[in-house]
Short mmCIF file of C-alpha atoms in Angstrom, two decimals:
data_model
loop_
_atom_site.label_atom_id
_atom_site.label_comp_id
_atom_site.label_asym_id
_atom_site.label_seq_id
_atom_site.Cartn_x
_atom_site.Cartn_y
_atom_site.Cartn_z
CA UNK A 1 0.05 -0.02 -0.09
CA UNK A 2 1.30 3.38 -0.90
CA UNK A 3 1.61 6.45 1.67
CA UNK A 4 -1.05 8.14 -0.13
CA UNK A 5 -3.56 5.08 0.51
CA UNK A 6 -2.34 4.66 4.26
CA UNK A 7 -3.74 7.03 6.84
CA UNK A 8 -0.59 8.73 8.59
CA UNK A 9 0.01 7.83 12.41
CA UNK A 10 1.15 11.49 12.98
CA UNK A 11 0.00 14.50 10.93
CA UNK A 12 1.29 17.95 11.47
CA UNK A 13 -0.53 20.82 9.57
CA UNK A 14 0.89 24.32 9.39
CA UNK A 15 2.24 24.22 12.81
CA UNK A 16 2.93 27.56 14.56
CA UNK A 17 4.31 28.29 18.01
CA UNK A 18 5.74 31.25 19.63
CA UNK A 19 7.39 31.84 22.92
CA UNK A 20 7.10 35.02 24.98
CA UNK A 21 4.93 38.28 24.25
CA UNK A 22 5.60 41.58 22.93
CA UNK A 23 9.36 42.49 22.25
CA UNK A 24 10.32 39.12 23.71
CA UNK A 25 8.26 37.25 21.30
CA UNK A 26 10.05 34.50 19.35
CA UNK A 27 8.37 32.48 16.82
CA UNK A 28 9.74 28.92 17.25
CA UNK A 29 7.73 27.35 14.42
CA UNK A 30 6.59 29.18 11.33
CA UNK A 31 4.08 26.78 9.92
CA UNK A 32 5.52 23.51 9.41
CA UNK A 33 3.69 20.44 8.04
CA UNK A 34 4.61 16.85 7.69
CA UNK A 35 3.40 13.30 8.28
CA UNK A 36 4.67 10.02 9.64
CA UNK A 37 3.25 6.85 8.37
CA UNK A 38 2.86 3.41 9.98
CA UNK A 39 6.11 1.41 10.14
CA UNK A 40 8.30 4.44 8.99
CA UNK A 41 11.46 5.33 10.70
CA UNK A 42 11.76 9.33 10.39
CA UNK A 43 14.67 11.27 11.29
CA UNK A 44 14.07 14.95 12.53
CA UNK A 45 17.14 16.98 12.24
CA UNK A 46 18.05 20.82 12.73
CA UNK A 47 20.48 22.76 14.64
CA UNK A 48 20.07 23.85 18.19
CA UNK A 49 16.98 26.18 18.43
CA UNK A 50 15.68 25.09 15.14
CA UNK A 51 12.34 24.09 16.79
CA UNK A 52 12.61 20.23 16.91
CA UNK A 53 11.86 19.74 20.73
CA UNK A 54 9.09 22.54 20.36
CA UNK A 55 7.64 20.26 17.79
CA UNK A 56 7.88 17.06 19.68
CA UNK A 57 6.40 18.88 22.75
CA UNK A 58 3.32 19.87 20.80
CA UNK A 59 3.12 16.41 19.51
CA UNK A 60 2.98 15.16 23.12
CA UNK A 61 0.37 17.86 24.20
CA UNK A 62 2.95 19.48 26.46
CA UNK A 63 2.70 22.76 24.68
CA UNK A 64 -0.28 24.22 22.69
CA UNK A 65 0.03 25.39 19.35
CA UNK A 66 -0.57 29.06 18.39
CA UNK A 67 -2.07 27.94 14.92
CA UNK A 68 -2.13 24.80 13.06
CA UNK A 69 -2.95 21.18 13.97
CA UNK A 70 -1.55 18.16 15.06
CA UNK A 71 -3.20 14.62 15.13
CA UNK A 72 -1.68 11.52 16.32
CA UNK A 73 -3.75 8.00 15.53
CA UNK A 74 -6.59 10.54 14.14
CA UNK A 75 -6.72 12.03 17.66
CA UNK A 76 -5.99 15.56 18.79
CA UNK A 77 -2.31 15.80 20.22
CA UNK A 78 -2.02 15.30 23.67
CA UNK A 79 -5.27 13.23 24.18
CA UNK A 80 -5.18 10.25 26.40
CA UNK A 81 -6.02 8.06 23.62
CA UNK A 82 -3.10 9.00 21.43
CA UNK A 83 -0.78 8.81 24.60
CA UNK A 84 -1.76 5.32 25.14
CA UNK A 85 -0.06 4.24 21.95
CA UNK A 86 3.17 6.54 22.12
CA UNK A 87 6.36 5.67 23.79
CA UNK A 88 8.13 8.98 24.75
CA UNK A 89 11.85 9.75 25.57
CA UNK A 90 12.45 13.59 26.69
CA UNK A 91 15.54 15.40 25.72
CA UNK A 92 17.02 15.17 29.15
CA UNK A 93 16.43 11.82 30.94
CA UNK A 94 16.33 12.64 34.58
CA UNK A 95 14.14 10.35 37.12
CA UNK A 96 13.28 10.47 40.66
CA UNK A 97 16.54 9.96 42.51
CA UNK A 98 14.79 8.26 45.52
CA UNK A 99 13.12 5.50 43.30
CA UNK A 100 14.61 2.11 42.40
CA UNK A 101 14.88 1.31 38.52
CA UNK A 102 12.23 -1.24 39.08
CA UNK A 103 9.94 1.08 40.96
CA UNK A 104 10.19 3.71 38.18
CA UNK A 105 9.08 1.35 35.52
CA UNK A 106 6.36 0.14 37.75
CA UNK A 107 5.13 3.57 37.92
CA UNK A 108 5.17 4.27 34.24
CA UNK A 109 3.76 0.89 33.31
CA UNK A 110 0.91 1.25 36.02
CA UNK A 111 0.05 4.72 34.73
CA UNK A 112 -0.18 3.06 31.11
CA UNK A 113 -2.52 0.55 32.74
CA UNK A 114 -0.32 -2.56 32.92
CA UNK A 115 -1.12 -5.06 35.52
CA UNK A 116 1.36 -6.15 37.98
CA UNK A 117 1.67 -9.57 36.50
CA UNK A 118 2.57 -7.95 33.21
CA UNK A 119 5.01 -5.71 34.84
CA UNK A 120 6.74 -8.69 36.75
CA UNK A 121 7.54 -10.36 33.43
CA UNK A 122 8.25 -7.30 31.35
CA UNK A 123 10.60 -5.13 33.72
CA UNK A 124 13.42 -7.66 33.94
CA UNK A 125 13.14 -8.36 30.12
CA UNK A 126 13.39 -4.56 29.31
CA UNK A 127 16.14 -3.96 31.75
CA UNK A 128 18.17 -6.60 30.12
CA UNK A 129 17.41 -5.28 26.71
CA UNK A 130 18.78 -1.84 27.48
CA UNK A 131 21.79 -3.08 29.23
CA UNK A 132 20.70 -2.68 32.90
CA UNK A 133 20.28 -6.19 33.94
CA UNK A 134 20.46 -6.71 37.71
CA UNK A 135 20.02 -3.14 38.30
CA UNK A 136 16.28 -3.05 39.18
CA UNK A 137 16.86 -2.77 42.79
CA UNK A 138 19.31 0.13 42.45
CA UNK A 139 18.23 3.61 43.55
CA UNK A 140 18.37 6.15 40.59
CA UNK A 141 20.55 8.56 42.49
CA UNK A 142 23.56 5.88 41.81
CA UNK A 143 22.84 5.90 38.05
CA UNK A 144 25.18 7.67 35.57
CA UNK A 145 23.67 9.94 32.80
CA UNK A 146 24.11 7.10 30.39
CA UNK A 147 22.35 4.62 32.45
CA UNK A 148 19.32 7.33 33.05
CA UNK A 149 19.13 7.41 29.29
CA UNK A 150 19.03 3.53 29.03
CA UNK A 151 16.39 3.59 31.69
CA UNK A 152 14.56 6.24 29.83
CA UNK A 153 14.69 4.04 26.84
CA UNK A 154 13.17 1.26 29.02
CA UNK A 155 10.40 3.43 30.22
CA UNK A 156 9.48 4.61 26.65
CA UNK A 157 9.15 0.71 25.57
CA UNK A 158 7.14 -0.47 28.81
CA UNK A 159 3.77 -0.38 27.27
CA UNK A 160 4.74 -1.81 24.01
CA UNK A 161 3.85 1.25 21.90
CA UNK A 162 3.24 1.72 18.43
CA UNK A 163 5.00 4.90 17.96
CA UNK A 164 8.17 5.94 19.52
CA UNK A 165 8.81 9.56 19.75
CA UNK A 166 12.51 10.19 21.03
CA UNK A 167 13.98 13.74 21.52
CA UNK A 168 17.77 13.53 21.07
CA UNK A 169 17.98 9.96 20.49
CA UNK A 170 21.37 8.97 21.89
CA UNK A 171 22.14 12.00 24.07
CA UNK A 172 24.21 10.92 26.97
CA UNK A 173 24.95 7.48 25.53
CA UNK A 174 28.74 6.20 25.08
CA UNK A 175 29.48 4.67 21.59
CA UNK A 176 28.57 0.98 22.97
CA UNK A 177 25.40 2.41 24.28
CA UNK A 178 24.59 3.99 20.96
CA UNK A 179 25.47 0.80 19.22
CA UNK A 180 23.17 -1.04 21.47
CA UNK A 181 20.29 1.31 21.06
CA UNK A 182 20.61 1.30 17.26
CA UNK A 183 20.38 -2.53 17.53
CA UNK A 184 17.40 -2.25 19.58
CA UNK A 185 15.69 0.28 17.36
CA UNK A 186 16.54 -1.77 14.21
CA UNK A 187 14.93 -4.65 15.92
CA UNK A 188 11.75 -2.69 16.85
CA UNK A 189 11.54 -1.20 13.41
CA UNK A 190 11.66 -4.87 11.96
CA UNK A 191 8.65 -5.63 14.20
CA UNK A 192 6.68 -2.81 12.71
CA UNK A 193 7.13 0.00 15.24
CA UNK A 194 6.97 3.47 13.83
CA UNK A 195 10.05 5.74 14.90
CA UNK A 196 10.16 9.52 14.91
CA UNK A 197 13.13 10.94 16.49
CA UNK A 198 15.26 13.89 16.66
CA UNK A 199 18.88 13.71 16.63
CA UNK A 200 22.26 15.58 15.97
CA UNK A 201 23.91 12.51 15.18
CA UNK A 202 23.51 12.27 11.34
CA UNK A 203 25.37 8.89 10.86
CA UNK A 204 22.54 7.54 13.30
CA UNK A 205 19.73 9.06 11.15
CA UNK A 206 21.65 7.83 7.90
CA UNK A 207 21.92 4.10 9.56
CA UNK A 208 18.14 4.00 10.85
CA UNK A 209 15.82 6.15 9.01
CA UNK A 210 13.58 5.84 5.81
CA UNK A 211 12.98 9.26 5.66
CA UNK A 212 14.61 12.64 6.81
CA UNK A 213 12.84 15.88 7.92
CA UNK A 214 15.14 18.91 8.17
CA UNK A 215 14.07 22.13 9.97
CA UNK A 216 15.84 25.41 10.10
CA UNK A 217 14.63 28.43 12.10
CA UNK A 218 11.17 26.88 12.59
CA UNK A 219 10.72 26.33 8.89
CA UNK A 220 10.66 22.97 7.03
CA UNK A 221 13.66 22.69 4.55
CA UNK A 222 13.55 19.07 3.41
CA UNK A 223 11.20 16.20 3.84
CA UNK A 224 12.61 13.29 1.47
CA UNK A 225 13.15 9.74 1.64
CA UNK A 226 16.82 8.92 2.73
CA UNK A 227 17.57 7.70 -0.82
CA UNK A 228 16.29 10.97 -2.46
CA UNK A 229 18.35 12.96 0.38
CA UNK A 230 21.36 10.88 -0.64
CA UNK A 231 20.82 11.66 -4.25
CA UNK A 232 20.62 15.27 -3.53
CA UNK A 233 23.67 14.87 -1.30
CA UNK A 234 25.70 13.68 -4.47
CA UNK A 235 29.39 12.68 -3.45
CA UNK A 236 28.94 14.63 -0.05
CA UNK A 237 28.03 12.96 3.09
CA UNK A 238 24.75 13.70 4.73
CA UNK A 239 26.47 15.76 7.41
CA UNK A 240 28.16 17.84 4.75
CA UNK A 241 25.09 18.20 2.73
CA UNK A 242 23.34 19.24 6.06
CA UNK A 243 26.17 21.97 6.89
CA UNK A 244 26.10 23.26 3.29
CA UNK A 245 22.32 23.58 3.48
CA UNK A 246 22.27 25.34 6.54
CA UNK A 247 25.03 27.86 5.29
CA UNK A 248 22.91 28.53 2.15
CA UNK A 249 19.84 29.40 4.34
CA UNK A 250 22.04 31.55 6.64
CA UNK A 251 23.22 33.30 3.74
CA UNK A 252 19.62 33.89 2.33
CA UNK A 253 18.60 35.34 5.63
CA UNK B 1 -7.33 2.50 33.24
CA UNK B 2 -9.22 4.19 36.00
CA UNK B 3 -7.97 7.74 36.94
CA UNK B 4 -8.18 6.49 40.71
CA UNK B 5 -5.48 3.91 40.23
CA UNK B 6 -3.35 6.26 38.38
CA UNK B 7 -4.01 8.88 41.23
CA UNK B 8 -2.60 6.18 43.59
CA UNK B 9 0.37 5.57 41.48
CA UNK B 10 1.37 9.12 41.64
CA UNK B 11 0.59 9.18 45.34
CA UNK B 12 2.80 6.36 45.88
CA UNK B 13 5.79 8.26 44.65
CA UNK B 14 5.16 11.03 47.00
CA UNK B 15 4.86 8.50 49.87
CA UNK B 16 8.19 6.83 48.83
CA UNK B 17 9.89 10.33 48.63
CA UNK B 18 8.54 11.27 52.01
CA UNK B 19 10.03 7.87 53.28
CA UNK B 20 13.33 8.06 51.81
CA UNK B 21 14.33 11.80 51.86
CA UNK B 22 16.02 12.77 55.06
CA UNK B 23 14.68 16.19 55.95
CA UNK B 24 11.26 14.92 56.78
CA UNK B 25 12.74 12.40 59.39
CA UNK B 26 14.45 15.39 60.88
CA UNK B 27 10.99 17.20 61.41
CA UNK B 28 9.41 14.16 62.61
CA UNK B 29 12.35 13.16 64.85
CA UNK B 30 12.73 16.67 66.37
CA UNK B 31 8.91 17.07 67.10
CA UNK B 32 8.82 13.47 68.32
CA UNK B 33 11.63 14.06 70.74
CA UNK B 34 10.16 17.29 72.05
CA UNK B 35 6.74 15.62 72.83
CA UNK B 36 8.36 12.69 74.56
CA UNK B 37 10.60 14.92 76.52
CA UNK B 38 7.66 17.21 77.41
CA UNK B 39 5.97 14.20 78.86
CA UNK B 40 8.82 13.45 81.00
CA UNK B 41 9.03 16.80 82.72
CA UNK B 42 8.28 16.91 86.42
CA UNK B 43 9.24 20.44 87.62
CA UNK B 44 9.06 20.26 91.35
CA UNK B 45 5.75 18.42 91.18
CA UNK B 46 4.11 21.76 89.96
CA UNK B 47 0.54 21.16 89.91
CA UNK B 48 -0.90 21.57 86.25
CA UNK B 49 2.17 20.38 84.71
CA UNK B 50 -0.05 18.15 82.83
CA UNK B 51 -2.02 21.04 81.38
CA UNK B 52 1.23 22.57 80.25
CA UNK B 53 2.32 19.36 78.54
CA UNK B 54 -0.93 18.99 76.74
CA UNK B 55 -0.80 22.60 75.42
CA UNK B 56 2.75 22.34 74.25
CA UNK B 57 2.37 18.83 72.71
CA UNK B 58 -0.96 19.60 70.86
CA UNK B 59 0.70 22.79 69.43
CA UNK B 60 3.89 21.08 68.44
CA UNK B 61 1.84 18.38 66.71
CA UNK B 62 -0.39 20.59 64.89
CA UNK B 63 2.72 22.87 63.81
CA UNK B 64 4.71 19.96 62.90
CA UNK B 65 2.15 18.46 60.71
CA UNK B 66 1.29 21.49 58.90
CA UNK B 67 5.16 22.12 58.29
CA UNK B 68 5.41 18.63 56.99
CA UNK B 69 2.60 19.18 54.79
CA UNK B 70 3.87 22.46 53.45
CA UNK B 71 7.33 21.28 52.85
CA UNK B 72 6.46 18.25 50.95
CA UNK B 73 3.49 19.81 48.91
CA UNK B 74 5.09 22.93 47.87
CA UNK B 75 8.17 21.14 46.38
CA UNK B 76 5.91 18.63 44.36
CA UNK B 77 5.32 20.62 41.25
CA UNK B 78 8.61 22.76 41.15
CA UNK B 79 10.79 19.66 41.41
CA UNK B 80 8.91 17.94 38.72
CA UNK B 81 9.27 20.99 36.36
CA UNK B 82 12.96 21.59 37.47
CA UNK B 83 14.22 17.88 36.93
CA UNK B 84 11.88 17.49 33.99
CA UNK B 85 10.33 14.23 35.58
CA UNK B 86 7.15 15.60 34.51
CA UNK B 87 7.64 14.90 30.79
CA UNK B 88 7.77 11.07 30.86
CA UNK B 89 4.86 11.22 33.65
CA UNK B 90 2.47 13.20 31.34
CA UNK B 91 3.51 11.15 28.22
CA UNK B 92 1.45 8.57 29.65
CA UNK B 93 -2.43 8.59 29.26
CA UNK B 94 -2.55 10.48 32.72
CA UNK B 95 -4.73 13.73 32.69
CA UNK B 96 -3.38 16.77 34.55
CA UNK B 97 -6.20 16.62 37.03
CA UNK B 98 -5.40 13.06 37.97
CA UNK B 99 -1.87 13.98 38.25
CA UNK B 100 -2.64 16.82 40.62
CA UNK B 101 -5.10 14.85 42.45
CA UNK B 102 -2.47 11.97 43.00
CA UNK B 103 -0.12 14.69 44.36
CA UNK B 104 -3.02 16.05 46.80
CA UNK B 105 -3.66 12.27 48.00
CA UNK B 106 0.05 11.53 48.44
CA UNK B 107 0.78 14.69 50.50
CA UNK B 108 -2.47 14.57 52.63
CA UNK B 109 -1.75 10.92 53.30
CA UNK B 110 1.64 11.75 54.50
CA UNK B 111 0.47 14.54 56.43
CA UNK B 112 -2.12 12.28 58.19
CA UNK B 113 0.44 9.69 58.92
CA UNK B 114 2.55 12.40 60.71
CA UNK B 115 -0.36 13.59 62.60
CA UNK B 116 -1.13 10.09 63.68
CA UNK B 117 2.38 9.32 64.66
CA UNK B 118 2.38 12.49 66.88
CA UNK B 119 -1.02 11.61 68.46
CA UNK B 120 0.40 8.21 69.49
CA UNK B 121 3.31 10.02 71.09
CA UNK B 122 1.06 12.54 72.63
CA UNK B 123 -1.23 9.88 74.12
CA UNK B 124 1.76 8.04 75.48
CA UNK B 125 2.83 11.28 77.26
CA UNK B 126 -0.51 11.88 78.73
CA UNK B 127 -0.62 8.21 79.88
CA UNK B 128 2.88 8.57 81.56
CA UNK B 129 1.74 11.77 83.21
CA UNK B 130 -1.62 10.58 84.22
CA UNK B 131 -3.25 13.50 82.30
CA UNK B 132 -6.95 13.52 81.71
CA UNK B 133 -8.11 12.88 78.18
CA UNK B 134 -11.38 14.56 76.84
CA UNK B 135 -12.26 11.87 74.33
CA UNK B 136 -14.81 13.93 72.28
CA UNK B 137 -12.83 17.00 72.16
CA UNK B 138 -9.79 15.15 71.24
CA UNK B 139 -11.53 13.39 68.44
CA UNK B 140 -12.90 16.81 67.16
CA UNK B 141 -9.41 18.15 67.49
CA UNK B 142 -8.29 15.24 65.40
CA UNK B 143 -10.79 15.58 62.63
CA UNK B 144 -10.28 19.37 62.52
CA UNK B 145 -6.49 18.75 62.07
CA UNK B 146 -7.22 16.27 59.23
CA UNK B 147 -9.23 19.16 57.54
CA UNK B 148 -6.24 21.59 58.09
CA UNK B 149 -3.95 19.03 56.52
CA UNK B 150 -6.18 19.00 53.29
CA UNK B 151 -6.49 22.57 53.23
CA UNK B 152 -2.59 23.08 53.75
CA UNK B 153 -1.98 20.52 50.94
CA UNK B 154 -3.99 22.48 48.55
CA UNK B 155 -2.87 25.87 49.65
CA UNK B 156 0.94 24.58 49.11
CA UNK B 157 0.18 22.98 45.66
CA UNK B 158 -1.24 26.41 44.68
CA UNK B 159 1.53 28.47 46.18
CA UNK B 160 4.01 26.25 44.41
CA UNK B 161 2.48 27.14 41.07
CA UNK B 162 2.24 30.80 41.89
CA UNK B 163 5.85 31.36 43.29
CA UNK B 164 9.27 29.55 42.95
CA UNK B 165 9.98 26.65 45.69
CA UNK B 166 11.64 29.04 48.14
CA UNK B 167 8.95 31.72 47.87
CA UNK B 168 6.14 29.21 48.16
CA UNK B 169 7.55 27.58 51.47
CA UNK B 170 8.28 31.18 52.86
CA UNK B 171 4.64 32.45 52.04
CA UNK B 172 3.05 29.23 53.48
CA UNK B 173 5.10 29.57 56.49
CA UNK B 174 4.12 33.10 56.90
CA UNK B 175 0.39 32.28 56.52
CA UNK B 176 0.73 29.47 58.85
CA UNK B 177 2.46 31.28 61.73
CA UNK B 178 0.97 34.54 61.37
CA UNK B 179 -2.59 33.30 60.53
CA UNK B 180 -3.96 34.03 64.21
CA UNK B 181 -2.10 37.31 64.51
CA UNK B 182 -3.43 38.36 61.26
CA UNK B 183 -7.17 37.39 62.06
CA UNK B 184 -6.71 39.40 65.35
CA UNK B 185 -5.25 42.31 63.61
CA UNK B 186 -8.17 42.34 61.25
CA UNK B 187 -10.59 42.26 64.22
CA UNK B 188 -8.74 45.27 65.87
CA UNK B 189 -8.47 47.14 62.78
CA UNK B 190 -12.11 46.31 61.77
CA UNK B 191 -13.57 48.48 64.55
CA UNK B 192 -11.82 51.44 63.64
CA UNK B 193 -11.98 51.16 60.05
CA UNK B 194 -14.50 53.11 57.26
CA UNK B 195 -16.88 51.35 55.27
CA UNK B 196 -14.43 50.60 52.27
CA UNK B 197 -11.66 49.29 54.59
CA UNK B 198 -14.08 47.16 56.35
CA UNK B 199 -15.16 45.60 52.93
CA UNK B 200 -11.39 44.93 52.03
CA UNK B 201 -10.79 43.17 55.32
CA UNK B 202 -13.88 41.07 55.03
CA UNK B 203 -12.72 39.98 51.52
CA UNK B 204 -9.21 39.23 52.90
CA UNK B 205 -10.64 37.35 55.80
CA UNK B 206 -12.48 35.23 53.33
CA UNK B 207 -9.57 34.83 51.02
CA UNK B 208 -6.96 33.98 53.79
CA UNK B 209 -7.66 30.48 55.46
CA UNK B 210 -8.30 30.87 58.84
CA UNK B 211 -6.07 28.14 60.00
CA UNK B 212 -6.70 28.76 63.89
CA UNK B 213 -10.29 27.55 63.43
CA UNK B 214 -8.86 23.98 63.07
CA UNK B 215 -7.14 23.71 66.38
CA UNK B 216 -8.97 22.61 69.61
CA UNK B 217 -5.77 22.55 71.61
CA UNK B 218 -7.05 25.29 74.13
CA UNK B 219 -10.30 23.34 74.81
CA UNK B 220 -8.35 19.84 75.00
CA UNK B 221 -6.24 21.40 77.73
CA UNK B 222 -9.11 22.91 79.79
CA UNK B 223 -11.49 20.22 78.88
CA UNK B 224 -13.19 20.24 82.24
CA UNK B 225 -14.60 23.81 81.40
CA UNK B 226 -15.69 23.11 77.63
CA UNK B 227 -18.24 20.90 76.13
CA UNK B 228 -17.57 19.37 72.69
CA UNK B 229 -18.35 21.43 69.75
CA UNK B 230 -21.85 20.99 68.32
CA UNK B 231 -22.48 18.92 65.13
CA UNK B 232 -23.55 21.89 63.07
CA UNK B 233 -20.22 23.95 64.10
CA UNK B 234 -18.28 20.79 63.03
CA UNK B 235 -20.12 20.74 59.99
CA UNK B 236 -19.59 24.27 59.18
CA UNK B 237 -15.75 23.74 59.96
CA UNK B 238 -15.49 20.91 57.76
CA UNK B 239 -17.36 22.54 54.98
CA UNK B 240 -15.32 25.46 55.10
CA UNK B 241 -12.06 23.31 54.90
CA UNK B 242 -13.42 21.37 51.90
CA UNK B 243 -14.62 24.40 49.93
CA UNK B 244 -11.48 26.44 50.68
CA UNK B 245 -9.53 23.26 49.47
CA UNK B 246 -11.72 22.84 46.35
CA UNK B 247 -11.28 26.60 45.53
CA UNK B 248 -7.36 26.32 45.87
CA UNK B 249 -7.18 23.01 44.05
CA UNK B 250 -9.55 24.33 41.43
CA UNK B 251 -7.22 27.47 40.60
CA UNK B 252 -4.29 25.27 40.77
CA UNK B 253 -5.68 22.94 38.11
CA UNK B 254 -6.69 25.96 36.09
CA UNK B 255 -3.14 27.39 36.28
CA UNK B 256 -1.55 23.94 35.72
CA UNK B 257 -3.69 23.16 32.55
CA UNK B 258 -2.89 26.49 31.10
CA UNK B 259 0.94 26.15 31.78
CA UNK B 260 3.00 24.86 28.66
CA UNK B 261 5.57 22.45 29.60
#
């Protein structure tokens, strides 16, 4: 089935968001539109302050749009029905330092409606998947940044979501952690999970994504399948192409 | 997933925080120590020592419970915002109202636990001193203190959305400690004021929580002179606490819903 026939899981239409008022007003998003279809893996790239996190926050219902609309699974963004089917990893993964890793996953799983029995079987498996086997009874205050990020990935997967939304995918992870995460995401992708993530790591985007969306200063610059993007890159790497594109845009401005 | 179950999940985190953070143990330990120490005082066998004990212990019990609730309640939302723990939480199918009610439940329950713990110690002291207990008045005092816990919890949650953490605790402490002074001051000024000032004072009296209403410490000390409060007064006081709690919680929810994260 082509994308035209399939209904999108995520549909962003003319999204506009501004921070502040009056002279301090900053238009973070200036009317971006895109869609994500079931089973796709879409990378969302842009420099710091381009509007990536803001877009993800609106999709999750944390921030309200000034104009435009966002629909997730055909529901308004932020609705309980849409959040039931999403696994979200925030930009900075920090969790309650006074909780144990198991308790944290019990909390998020419980809030997603999982029973105690389901949690009992799912938590050890997830902890092992993210490389935290045997750490379930450790307090989170003893966890390093990378371990917290791994735990963040585990919490995003606890309710077996259909759509994963990750803000800064591998932030805080060491090379081994990144490799493990890539393997895990490839596995999830093979199982039919839809992935939408922002990242500064273009190698990661290249190795995981089917499609790349590039934004700059709140505007959509490119929304292309990876192969089309690579064709546009020519003999340049994705990273070199990205930098050249941003320079061209800055020169225009 | 029922929102009641979700509220209990959120409340459980508050309880675990209260159990595992050390500062609350300090409040509880100091106040428990004070109550127990007061129970041991036998100054030259002075008559009326038990009254001194009861007055001090009941006031410490009330103040320490309110302080515990204020400290625990005021930091709930600011800490979630600053540590960004709110994002993965609200990324679940959890409404902001269930989240807030969960916080209310957790903090109130922790306050009730402190109150009952202090009450147990107070009763131990009374037994050791052979002090008389006025059952009805004590039960009424306990119920009103539970109402105060609810009121203080909703007030601390509201203050934490209006101010930063330090300011919320400071304003809460001022209201707590100066509440009776402010009420008395209003009464004094009222007599000498013009119509406009009187209206302002009346509005302020209705806006500010009248916390001394929820303490029957004096009546418990001089129980031989006082009858228990009538059912209608108890009902009005309970209604006052519930209405004010609902008002504070309603404003908190309104602010919280409008707040972008």
